[in-house]
Tab-separated table of C-alpha atoms and ligand atoms in Angstrom:
chain	number	residue	atom	x	y	z
T	1253	MET	CA	-9.174	20.095	22.911
T	1254	LYS	CA	-5.219	18.650	22.738
T	1255	GLN	CA	-2.962	20.879	22.625
T	1256	TYR	CA	0.327	20.089	19.772
T	1257	LEU	CA	3.474	19.432	21.796
T	1258	PHE	CA	5.280	20.978	19.132
T	1259	ALA	CA	6.458	23.911	18.595
T	1260	LYS	CA	6.181	25.645	15.673
T	1261	ASP	CA	9.414	28.437	15.503
T	1262	ILE	CA	11.599	25.910	17.567
T	1263	LEU	CA	13.913	23.335	15.612
T	1264	MET	CA	13.082	19.949	16.427
T	1265	GLN	CA	15.727	18.369	17.428
T	1266	ARG	CA	16.075	14.437	17.807
T	1267	THR	CA	19.288	13.392	18.978
T	1268	ASN	CA	18.325	10.537	20.871
T	1269	SER	CA	16.897	8.996	16.834
T	1270	GLN	CA	20.284	9.704	15.622
T	1271	ALA	CA	22.047	7.847	18.064
T	1272	GLN	CA	19.704	5.076	17.539
T	1273	ILE	CA	20.252	4.893	14.217
T	1274	GLU	CA	23.923	4.939	14.899
T	1275	LYS	CA	23.735	2.023	16.560
T	1276	ALA	CA	21.280	0.515	14.632
T	1277	ARG	CA	23.604	0.933	11.623
T	1278	ARG	CA	26.035	-2.044	13.060
T	1279	PHE	CA	23.732	-4.649	13.227
T	1280	ILE	CA	21.134	-3.840	10.560
T	1281	PRO	CA	21.623	-3.960	6.779
T	1282	GLY	CA	21.416	0.609	6.540
T	1283	GLY	CA	19.453	0.134	10.239
T	1284	VAL	CA	16.058	-0.524	9.064
T	1285	ASN	CA	14.664	-3.637	8.199
T	1286	SER	CA	12.889	-2.741	5.564
T	1287	PRO	CA	14.824	-0.007	3.155
T	1288	ALA	CA	11.075	2.081	2.841
T	1289	ARG	CA	11.558	3.542	5.892
T	1290	ALA	CA	15.191	4.698	5.294
T	1291	PHE	CA	14.744	8.136	4.723
T	1292	GLY	CA	16.607	6.928	0.847
T	1293	GLY	CA	14.945	9.668	-1.226
T	1294	VAL	CA	14.595	12.298	1.157
T	1295	GLY	CA	18.113	12.090	2.475
T	1296	GLY	CA	18.645	12.692	6.531
T	1297	ASP	CA	17.853	9.962	9.851
T	1298	PRO	CA	14.508	8.090	10.128
T	1299	VAL	CA	12.298	8.870	13.163
T	1300	VAL	CA	13.274	6.360	16.025
T	1301	ILE	CA	9.287	5.736	17.258
T	1302	ASP	CA	8.088	4.866	20.434
T	1303	ARG	CA	4.940	4.638	20.696
T	1304	GLY	CA	1.508	5.141	18.389
T	1305	GLU	CA	-2.412	6.802	19.723
T	1306	GLY	CA	-5.081	7.034	17.429
T	1307	ALA	CA	-3.958	9.823	14.324
T	1308	ARG	CA	-0.088	9.813	16.776
T	1309	LEU	CA	3.323	8.335	16.408
T	1310	TYR	CA	5.203	9.493	19.102
T	1311	ASP	CA	9.069	9.166	18.842
T	1312	ILE	CA	12.122	8.315	21.589
T	1313	ASP	CA	12.895	12.199	22.265
T	1314	GLY	CA	9.138	12.963	23.230
T	1315	ASN	CA	8.359	14.449	20.003
T	1316	GLU	CA	4.551	14.316	18.460
T	1317	TYR	CA	3.369	13.636	14.923
T	1318	ILE	CA	0.393	13.305	13.334
T	1319	ASP	CA	0.777	10.010	11.463
T	1320	TYR	CA	-0.220	9.725	8.027
T	1321	ILE	CA	1.813	6.885	7.055
T	1322	GLY	CA	0.006	4.509	8.914
T	1323	SER	CA	2.557	2.023	9.305
T	1324	TRP	CA	2.360	2.212	5.315
T	1325	GLY	CA	-1.540	1.161	5.380
T	1326	PRO	CA	-2.469	-0.997	8.237
T	1327	HIS	CA	-4.042	1.479	10.277
T	1328	ILE	CA	-6.671	2.576	8.934
T	1329	LEU	CA	-7.929	2.415	11.810
T	1330	GLY	CA	-5.424	4.628	14.252
T	1331	HIS	CA	-3.124	3.084	16.125
T	1332	ARG	CA	-4.122	0.980	19.156
T	1333	HIS	CA	-8.136	1.145	18.054
T	1334	PRO	CA	-9.668	-0.553	22.113
T	1335	ALA	CA	-11.444	-2.910	19.710
T	1336	VAL	CA	-8.194	-4.120	17.861
T	1337	ILE	CA	-6.024	-4.392	21.031
T	1338	ASP	CA	-8.665	-5.982	23.381
T	1339	ALA	CA	-8.641	-8.611	20.642
T	1340	ILE	CA	-5.112	-9.381	20.924
T	1341	GLU	CA	-4.957	-9.505	23.953
T	1342	GLN	CA	-8.351	-12.131	24.011
T	1343	ALA	CA	-6.080	-13.998	21.687
T	1344	LEU	CA	-3.139	-14.210	23.947
T	1345	LYS	CA	-4.365	-15.655	26.482
T	1346	LYS	CA	-5.205	-18.597	24.598
T	1347	GLY	CA	-1.693	-18.708	23.011
T	1348	THR	CA	0.558	-17.422	20.391
T	1349	SER	CA	0.566	-20.397	17.452
T	1350	PHE	CA	-0.686	-24.294	17.357
T	1351	GLY	CA	-0.236	-25.257	14.155
T	1352	ALA	CA	-4.089	-26.225	13.423
T	1353	PRO	CA	-6.927	-25.022	12.420
T	1354	THR	CA	-8.827	-22.797	14.553
T	1355	GLU	CA	-12.491	-21.034	14.324
T	1356	MET	CA	-10.752	-17.760	13.686
T	1357	GLU	CA	-9.297	-18.480	11.021
T	1358	THR	CA	-12.529	-19.433	9.060
T	1359	GLU	CA	-14.505	-16.853	10.498
T	1360	MET	CA	-11.997	-14.805	8.615
T	1361	ALA	CA	-11.791	-16.216	5.782
T	1362	GLU	CA	-15.609	-15.859	5.522
T	1363	LEU	CA	-15.587	-12.401	5.782
T	1364	LEU	CA	-12.709	-11.712	3.717
T	1365	CYS	CA	-15.006	-14.196	1.239
T	1366	GLU	CA	-18.150	-11.551	2.216
T	1367	ALA	CA	-16.554	-8.215	1.145
T	1368	VAL	CA	-14.834	-8.903	-1.495
T	1369	ALA	CA	-16.452	-9.695	-4.529
T	1370	SER	CA	-14.144	-12.000	-6.134
T	1371	LEU	CA	-12.996	-14.320	-3.208
T	1372	GLU	CA	-15.299	-17.773	-2.973
T	1373	LYS	CA	-12.083	-19.525	-1.353
T	1374	VAL	CA	-8.674	-17.737	0.204
T	1375	ARG	CA	-5.530	-18.736	2.296
T	1376	MET	CA	-4.224	-16.978	4.574
T	1377	VAL	CA	-0.109	-16.437	4.694
T	1378	ASN	CA	1.706	-13.910	6.620
T	1379	SER	CA	2.725	-10.755	3.672
T	1380	GLY	CA	1.613	-9.264	1.469
T	1381	THR	CA	5.136	-10.503	-0.105
T	1382	GLU	CA	3.933	-14.176	0.024
T	1383	ALA	CA	0.027	-13.515	-0.837
T	1384	THR	CA	1.686	-12.491	-4.834
T	1385	MET	CA	4.320	-15.397	-5.159
T	1386	SER	CA	1.531	-17.585	-4.081
T	1387	ALA	CA	-0.985	-15.933	-6.312
T	1388	ILE	CA	1.097	-16.289	-9.337
T	1389	ARG	CA	2.171	-19.381	-9.083
T	1390	VAL	CA	-1.255	-20.511	-8.294
T	1391	ALA	CA	-1.675	-19.236	-12.084
T	1392	ARG	CA	1.133	-20.570	-13.833
T	1393	GLY	CA	-0.353	-23.418	-11.965
T	1394	TYR	CA	-3.902	-23.357	-12.890
T	1395	THR	CA	-3.264	-22.034	-16.587
T	1396	GLY	CA	0.346	-24.488	-17.070
T	1397	ARG	CA	1.260	-21.077	-19.085
T	1398	ASP	CA	4.361	-19.375	-17.928
T	1399	VAL	CA	3.899	-15.791	-18.664
T	1400	VAL	CA	2.934	-12.889	-16.203
T	1401	ILE	CA	2.232	-9.154	-17.632
T	1402	LYS	CA	3.152	-6.514	-14.593
T	1403	PHE	CA	3.274	-2.859	-14.761
T	1404	ALA	CA	6.050	-0.613	-14.568
T	1405	GLY	CA	5.612	1.391	-11.136
T	1406	CYS	CA	3.611	-0.913	-10.198
T	1407	TYR	CA	4.830	-2.885	-6.589
T	1408	HIS	CA	4.011	-6.638	-5.322
T	1409	GLY	CA	6.388	-7.358	-2.850
T	1410	HIS	CA	9.728	-8.250	-3.304
T	1411	VAL	CA	9.431	-11.467	-5.189
T	1412	ASP	CA	11.968	-12.337	-7.524
T	1413	SER	CA	10.226	-12.245	-10.782
T	1414	LEU	CA	7.976	-9.562	-10.042
T	1415	LEU	CA	11.096	-7.495	-9.653
T	1416	VAL	CA	11.947	-6.427	-12.812
T	1417	GLN	CA	12.195	-3.107	-14.999
T	1418	ALA	CA	11.456	-2.881	-18.796
T	1419	GLY	CA	13.460	-3.662	-21.156
T	1420	SER	CA	13.682	-1.345	-23.682
T	1421	GLY	CA	10.625	-2.491	-26.243
T	1422	ALA	CA	7.617	-2.815	-24.542
T	1423	LEU	CA	7.686	-6.285	-25.564
T	1424	THR	CA	11.314	-7.153	-24.707
T	1425	LEU	CA	12.064	-10.125	-21.652
T	1426	GLY	CA	12.378	-8.053	-17.918
T	1427	VAL	CA	15.508	-7.383	-16.919
T	1428	PRO	CA	15.632	-7.960	-12.943
T	1429	SER	CA	15.987	-4.330	-11.202
T	1430	SER	CA	17.757	-5.906	-7.816
T	1431	PRO	CA	21.444	-7.904	-8.003
T	1432	GLY	CA	20.279	-11.499	-6.366
T	1433	ILE	CA	18.385	-12.373	-9.407
T	1434	PRO	CA	19.119	-14.289	-12.062
T	1435	GLN	CA	18.197	-13.570	-15.136
T	1436	GLY	CA	15.780	-16.611	-15.883
T	1437	CYS	CA	13.441	-15.573	-12.963
T	1438	THR	CA	12.491	-12.558	-15.054
T	1439	LYS	CA	12.415	-13.801	-18.381
T	1440	ASP	CA	8.880	-14.136	-17.959
T	1441	THR	CA	7.811	-11.328	-16.770
T	1442	ILE	CA	6.655	-8.760	-19.881
T	1443	VAL	CA	6.618	-5.268	-17.902
T	1444	LEU	CA	4.410	-2.685	-19.536
T	1445	GLU	CA	2.777	1.096	-19.286
T	1446	TYR	CA	0.556	1.270	-17.168
T	1447	ASN	CA	-2.680	2.837	-18.440
T	1448	ASN	CA	-1.199	1.607	-21.550
T	1449	VAL	CA	-4.786	-0.152	-23.863
T	1450	GLU	CA	-2.696	-0.939	-27.328
T	1451	GLN	CA	0.123	-2.437	-25.591
T	1452	LEU	CA	-1.757	-4.381	-23.797
T	1453	GLN	CA	-3.726	-4.927	-26.323
T	1454	GLU	CA	-0.250	-6.404	-28.773
T	1455	ALA	CA	1.126	-8.560	-26.245
T	1456	PHE	CA	-1.833	-10.640	-26.208
T	1457	GLU	CA	-1.862	-10.346	-29.634
T	1458	GLU	CA	1.385	-11.765	-29.654
T	1459	ARG	CA	1.650	-14.124	-26.872
T	1460	GLY	CA	-1.598	-14.197	-25.495
T	1461	SER	CA	-1.806	-17.945	-25.438
T	1462	GLU	CA	1.724	-17.686	-23.220
T	1463	ILE	CA	-0.140	-15.362	-20.904
T	1464	ALA	CA	-0.899	-17.312	-16.897
T	1465	CYS	CA	-2.087	-14.295	-15.691
T	1466	ILE	CA	-1.869	-10.466	-15.518
T	1467	ILE	CA	-1.615	-8.814	-11.737
T	1468	LEU	CA	-1.482	-4.418	-11.198
T	1469	GLU	CA	-2.760	-2.962	-8.976
T	1470	PRO	CA	-6.016	-1.850	-9.365
T	1471	VAL	CA	-5.399	1.976	-8.150
T	1472	VAL	CA	-1.939	2.256	-7.332
T	1473	GLY	CA	-0.013	3.464	-4.475
T	1474	ASN	CA	3.584	2.806	-5.353
T	1475	MET	CA	3.754	5.232	-8.008
T	1476	GLY	CA	2.408	7.580	-6.014
T	1477	THR	CA	-1.451	7.974	-5.982
T	1478	VAL	CA	-2.384	6.773	-9.700
T	1479	ILE	CA	-6.168	5.777	-10.605
T	1480	PRO	CA	-6.516	3.770	-13.964
T	1481	ASP	CA	-8.536	5.166	-16.365
T	1482	ASP	CA	-11.835	3.329	-16.874
T	1483	ALA	CA	-10.853	1.646	-19.992
T	1484	PHE	CA	-7.865	-0.051	-18.839
T	1485	LEU	CA	-9.365	-1.587	-15.560
T	1486	GLN	CA	-11.612	-2.861	-18.468
T	1487	ALA	CA	-8.929	-3.874	-20.599
T	1488	THR	CA	-7.718	-6.216	-17.799
T	1489	ARG	CA	-10.885	-7.953	-17.583
T	1490	ILE	CA	-11.905	-8.397	-20.827
T	1491	LEU	CA	-8.481	-8.910	-22.186
T	1492	CYS	CA	-7.719	-12.244	-19.638
T	1493	THR	CA	-11.631	-13.446	-20.339
T	1494	ALA	CA	-10.834	-13.618	-24.359
T	1495	HIS	CA	-7.667	-15.671	-23.544
T	1496	ASP	CA	-8.497	-17.884	-20.536
T	1497	SER	CA	-5.701	-15.532	-19.078
T	1498	VAL	CA	-6.240	-15.114	-14.536
T	1499	LEU	CA	-6.544	-11.834	-14.084
T	1500	ILE	CA	-4.716	-10.394	-9.963
T	1501	PHE	CA	-5.586	-7.318	-8.418
T	1502	ASP	CA	-2.796	-6.681	-5.839
T	1503	GLU	CA	-5.319	-5.608	-3.194
T	1504	VAL	CA	-2.499	-5.459	-0.345
T	1505	MET	CA	-2.915	-1.902	-0.194
T	1506	THR	CA	-6.060	-1.069	-1.434
T	1507	GLY	CA	-8.385	-3.955	-0.097
T	1508	PHE	CA	-10.112	-1.908	2.895
T	1509	ARG	CA	-9.144	0.904	1.911
T	1510	VAL	CA	-10.437	2.484	-1.248
T	1511	ALA	CA	-13.707	0.783	-0.258
T	1512	TYR	CA	-14.972	-2.343	1.918
T	1513	GLY	CA	-14.564	-4.476	-0.688
T	1514	GLY	CA	-11.587	-3.105	-2.695
T	1515	ALA	CA	-10.894	-0.757	-5.765
T	1516	GLN	CA	-12.677	-3.752	-7.361
T	1517	GLN	CA	-15.592	-2.890	-5.734
T	1518	ARG	CA	-15.487	0.729	-6.327
T	1519	LEU	CA	-14.371	0.457	-9.794
T	1520	ASN	CA	-16.893	-2.084	-10.704
T	1521	VAL	CA	-13.893	-4.562	-12.372
T	1522	THR	CA	-14.207	-8.229	-10.556
T	1523	PRO	CA	-11.024	-9.780	-11.332
T	1524	ASP	CA	-10.247	-13.967	-11.044
T	1525	MET	CA	-7.862	-13.798	-8.053
T	1526	THR	CA	-7.205	-11.310	-5.249
T	1527	THR	CA	-4.583	-10.936	-3.024
T	1528	LEU	CA	-4.589	-8.770	0.776
T	1529	GLY	CA	-2.849	-7.755	2.941
T	1530	LYS	CA	-1.684	-4.808	5.136
T	1531	ILE	CA	-5.118	-4.070	7.151
T	1532	ILE	CA	-6.630	-7.190	6.768
T	1533	GLY	CA	-3.804	-7.608	9.704
T	1534	GLY	CA	-4.943	-4.615	11.712
T	1535	GLY	CA	-0.877	-4.299	12.523
T	1536	MET	CA	-0.649	-7.815	12.948
T	1537	PRO	CA	1.586	-9.819	9.610
T	1538	VAL	CA	-1.348	-10.919	7.745
T	1539	GLY	CA	-1.179	-12.098	3.948
T	1540	ALA	CA	-3.752	-13.395	1.788
T	1541	TYR	CA	-4.709	-14.240	-2.072
T	1542	GLY	CA	-7.848	-16.307	-3.351
T	1543	GLY	CA	-10.268	-16.481	-5.703
T	1544	ARG	CA	-12.585	-18.566	-7.736
T	1545	ALA	CA	-12.966	-21.480	-6.258
T	1546	ASP	CA	-12.269	-23.678	-9.393
T	1547	ILE	CA	-8.946	-21.512	-9.425
T	1548	MET	CA	-8.072	-21.805	-5.540
T	1549	ASN	CA	-8.760	-25.856	-5.576
T	1550	VAL	CA	-5.558	-26.047	-7.606
T	1551	VAL	CA	-3.583	-25.504	-4.037
T	1552	SER	CA	-2.218	-27.452	-1.977
T	1553	PRO	CA	-3.773	-30.409	-0.165
T	1554	ALA	CA	-7.033	-29.571	-2.493
T	1555	GLY	CA	-4.734	-29.841	-5.452
T	1556	PRO	CA	-0.983	-30.503	-6.354
T	1557	VAL	CA	-0.135	-26.700	-6.068
T	1558	TYR	CA	2.363	-26.051	-3.014
T	1559	GLN	CA	1.685	-23.474	-0.851
T	1560	ALA	CA	2.613	-23.505	2.903
T	1561	GLY	CA	3.269	-21.677	5.968
T	1562	THR	CA	3.812	-22.546	9.893
T	1563	LEU	CA	2.729	-19.492	10.692
T	1564	SER	CA	-0.208	-18.943	8.725
T	1565	GLY	CA	-3.829	-18.127	10.329
T	1566	ASN	CA	-1.235	-17.729	13.028
T	1567	PRO	CA	-4.791	-16.453	15.824
T	1568	VAL	CA	-3.356	-13.498	16.944
T	1569	ALA	CA	-2.902	-12.099	14.281
T	1570	MET	CA	-6.312	-13.254	12.923
T	1571	ALA	CA	-7.487	-11.600	16.264
T	1572	SER	CA	-6.417	-8.580	15.016
T	1573	GLY	CA	-7.296	-8.474	11.872
T	1574	LEU	CA	-10.811	-9.891	12.631
T	1575	ALA	CA	-11.082	-7.337	14.351
T	1576	THR	CA	-10.333	-4.151	12.843
T	1577	LEU	CA	-12.707	-5.746	9.483
T	1578	LYS	CA	-15.494	-6.091	11.740
T	1579	VAL	CA	-14.839	-2.220	12.937
T	1580	LEU	CA	-14.757	-1.336	9.190
T	1581	ARG	CA	-17.919	-3.317	8.689
T	1582	ASP	CA	-20.046	-1.880	11.037
T	1583	GLU	CA	-19.277	0.984	11.711
T	1584	ASN	CA	-18.573	1.832	7.738
T	1585	PRO	CA	-15.920	4.841	8.151
T	1586	TYR	CA	-15.868	5.253	4.934
T	1587	PRO	CA	-18.073	8.565	4.442
T	1588	LYS	CA	-16.017	9.979	7.066
T	1589	LEU	CA	-12.767	9.280	5.354
T	1590	GLU	CA	-14.164	10.260	2.019
T	1591	GLN	CA	-14.814	13.106	3.780
T	1592	LEU	CA	-11.973	14.564	5.177
T	1593	SER	CA	-9.013	12.605	2.694
T	1594	GLU	CA	-10.964	15.298	0.376
T	1595	LYS	CA	-10.675	18.345	2.245
T	1596	LEU	CA	-6.879	17.569	2.727
T	1597	ALA	CA	-6.373	16.708	-0.531
T	1598	HIS	CA	-8.196	19.815	-1.835
T	1599	GLY	CA	-6.082	22.338	0.974
T	1600	LEU	CA	-2.920	20.419	0.139
T	1601	SER	CA	-3.815	21.388	-3.510
T	1602	GLU	CA	-4.948	24.985	-2.707
T	1603	ALA	CA	-0.984	25.675	0.151
T	1604	ALA	CA	0.957	24.200	-3.935
T	1605	THR	CA	-0.650	27.053	-6.059
T	1606	LYS	CA	-1.185	29.624	-3.409
T	1607	ALA	CA	2.995	29.003	-3.350
T	1608	GLY	CA	3.152	29.052	-6.983
T	1609	LEU	CA	4.460	25.615	-7.356
T	1610	PRO	CA	3.404	23.323	-10.004
T	1611	HIS	CA	1.807	20.108	-9.082
T	1612	GLN	CA	-0.867	16.986	-9.228
T	1613	MET	CA	-2.681	15.670	-6.569
T	1614	ALA	CA	-4.148	12.340	-6.601
T	1615	GLN	CA	-6.788	10.992	-4.147
T	1616	ILE	CA	-9.163	8.107	-3.624
T	1617	GLY	CA	-10.540	7.647	-0.297
T	1618	SER	CA	-8.331	8.251	1.581
T	1619	MET	CA	-5.004	7.837	-0.139
T	1620	MET	CA	-3.091	9.980	-1.079
T	1621	THR	CA	-0.194	12.045	-3.182
T	1622	LEU	CA	0.692	15.154	-3.864
T	1623	PHE	CA	2.585	15.301	-7.114
T	1624	PHE	CA	5.601	17.616	-7.291
T	1625	ASN	CA	5.027	17.400	-11.133
T	1626	GLU	CA	4.040	19.648	-14.482
T	1627	HIS	CA	1.859	16.851	-15.876
T	1628	PRO	CA	-0.445	14.788	-15.220
T	1629	VAL	CA	0.875	10.935	-13.464
T	1630	ARG	CA	-1.038	8.482	-15.170
T	1631	ASP	CA	2.050	5.857	-15.189
T	1632	PHE	CA	5.682	5.621	-14.811
T	1633	SER	CA	7.699	7.329	-17.149
T	1634	VAL	CA	6.231	10.438	-16.035
T	1635	SER	CA	6.135	9.741	-12.210
T	1636	SER	CA	9.806	10.044	-12.716
T	1637	LYS	CA	9.734	12.638	-13.530
T	1638	ASN	CA	8.600	14.283	-10.421
T	1639	ASP	CA	10.931	16.990	-8.397
T	1640	THR	CA	11.871	14.622	-5.729
T	1641	LYS	CA	14.066	17.433	-4.454
T	1642	ARG	CA	11.573	19.683	-3.512
T	1643	PHE	CA	9.568	16.710	-2.281
T	1644	ALA	CA	12.927	16.190	-0.105
T	1645	LYS	CA	12.406	19.893	1.043
T	1646	TYR	CA	8.876	19.741	1.550
T	1647	PHE	CA	9.207	16.368	3.677
T	1648	HIS	CA	10.857	17.546	5.298
T	1649	GLY	CA	9.736	20.994	5.985
T	1650	MET	CA	6.064	19.089	7.289
T	1651	LEU	CA	7.814	16.995	9.542
T	1652	ASP	CA	10.153	19.169	10.821
T	1653	LYS	CA	6.598	20.357	12.636
T	1654	GLY	CA	5.200	17.502	13.231
T	1655	ILE	CA	3.753	16.079	10.189
T	1656	TYR	CA	5.138	12.862	9.389
T	1657	LEU	CA	5.040	11.842	5.452
T	1658	PRO	CA	5.627	8.669	3.857
T	1659	CYS	CA	9.413	10.408	2.637
T	1660	SER	CA	8.912	9.588	-0.541
T	1661	GLN	CA	7.477	11.194	-3.249
T	1662	TYR	CA	6.269	7.430	-4.854
T	1663	GLU	CA	4.194	6.463	-1.576
T	1664	ALA	CA	0.283	7.388	-0.875
T	1665	MET	CA	-0.060	9.266	2.287
T	1666	PHE	CA	-2.750	7.303	4.326
T	1667	VAL	CA	-5.515	9.192	6.515
T	1668	SER	CA	-7.382	6.722	8.860
T	1669	ALA	CA	-10.695	6.916	10.996
T	1670	ALA	CA	-8.874	7.951	13.711
T	1671	HIS	CA	-7.724	11.520	11.858
T	1672	THR	CA	-9.945	14.596	13.193
T	1673	GLU	CA	-11.035	18.047	11.360
T	1674	ASP	CA	-8.996	19.400	13.500
T	1675	ASP	CA	-6.111	17.037	12.509
T	1676	ILE	CA	-6.561	18.299	8.548
T	1677	ASN	CA	-7.181	21.431	9.331
T	1678	GLN	CA	-3.442	21.731	11.315
T	1679	THR	CA	-1.898	19.917	8.760
T	1680	ILE	CA	-3.383	22.063	5.841
T	1681	GLN	CA	-1.989	25.315	7.398
T	1682	ILE	CA	1.604	23.461	8.100
T	1683	ALA	CA	1.357	22.684	4.524
T	1684	GLU	CA	0.794	26.278	3.677
T	1685	GLU	CA	3.161	27.492	5.649
T	1686	VAL	CA	5.997	25.040	4.485
T	1687	LEU	CA	4.960	25.038	0.576
T	1688	ALA	CA	5.260	28.963	0.750
T	1689	ASN	CA	8.743	28.761	2.168
T	1690	LEU	CA	9.870	26.439	-0.667
T	1691	ASN	CA	11.561	28.621	-3.654
X	3165	LIG	C1	2.305	-3.835	0.077
X	3165	LIG	C2	2.828	-4.015	-1.302
X	3165	LIG	C3	2.894	-5.414	-1.305
X	3165	LIG	C4	4.180	-6.091	-0.102
X	3165	LIG	O1	3.057	-6.123	1.275
X	3165	LIG	P1	4.087	-6.418	1.876
X	3165	LIG	O2	3.540	-7.334	3.139
X	3165	LIG	O3	4.947	-5.402	2.388
X	3165	LIG	O4	5.337	-7.633	1.322
X	3165	LIG	C5	2.560	-5.762	-2.200
X	3165	LIG	N1	1.794	-5.443	-3.006
X	3165	LIG	C6	1.317	-4.167	-2.809
X	3165	LIG	C7	0.262	-3.600	-3.392
X	3165	LIG	C8	1.626	-3.431	-1.225
X	3165	LIG	O5	1.312	-1.985	-1.524
């Protein structure tokens, strides 16, 4: 069995990382190309990565980590899975982009439609953000309505109309949550509480005929892991059907993660449209949106709703994504992922209990969050009261002992098919040490 490089009692050195981030800050805003990486919620400097292999990451100081981020979701097979690397190498031999149809695009579309119940037609794009932005446009174009319902704590990428906070009352206008977004962009967005059926019913009673769509994470990952009540998810379906609104499941994170067919398969609710990303690119920049054929037929050039992309369906990205999805389809790692994840969730929760720390563990498939919170986290009003100071200490304690967790209490951690029983045991043991010293 492989020995771990880190020595548990010696403080990990990351001087190369620190120097590199200082340099990066001179040329890149905040030194990072996406704020989620910046350690904003936990303090300290981000780790600069040199390479990944299986369930491991290696930084530019030579430190080794067990990785529970997997590039924030895509690497369900771990880093550098041989089938994925091979497919990318084969694609590279033919060229990197043609701006013309290829066979692989149709293979990808067919595979997605076979796997995900709600998909009859699908369009490839280059990120999750593009997928949700386009899906909203299509839902609006299809219904001829403007109003979008989203839920506080759900993240759908940095789309103008979806970067919005709840106003003071439930049914007031959404307020942009970033400078640079005009009020006008969010005035048709209603922000409601997740898991609140009454609020949702009320919104439809008052404005049903104006509502183009509901968009939601059918299992939330972006306020930490929050699993919906069955009645809530059912209500989204029933209300959209009753009011001819489009139900959009944003499965950018949960697609091929909580089950091969996504959260819609696992929780048995079929939306009208679905957005995908992360896993379907196998580590390359890919997103997709799709749904019922009658809805997707409004997309240009089949219909009048414009949406385009120079690099959409890129052959290298398709090769990477297809190879990943075929491994998932043919090898079915989901039972093993479930078993390892349950074991990890149980172990982390026990460790927190032993340390006397109030906490909640939410786990579904290979995504989970250990919340430092006395109350069950069902919506953003509870999640926003997590003890983030305690999380920061836990995070840094784990990092210094070679466990790479998401650098925010409001994110899910992921287990991959490359993780072993031994990795999980190591992680639990380290968590016991770290959590015992948090008070
Ligand atoms: C990551 C994520 C997005 C955004 O995807 P990007 O590829 O980062 O643009 C959208 N929705 C959900 C649910 C996500 O987890």
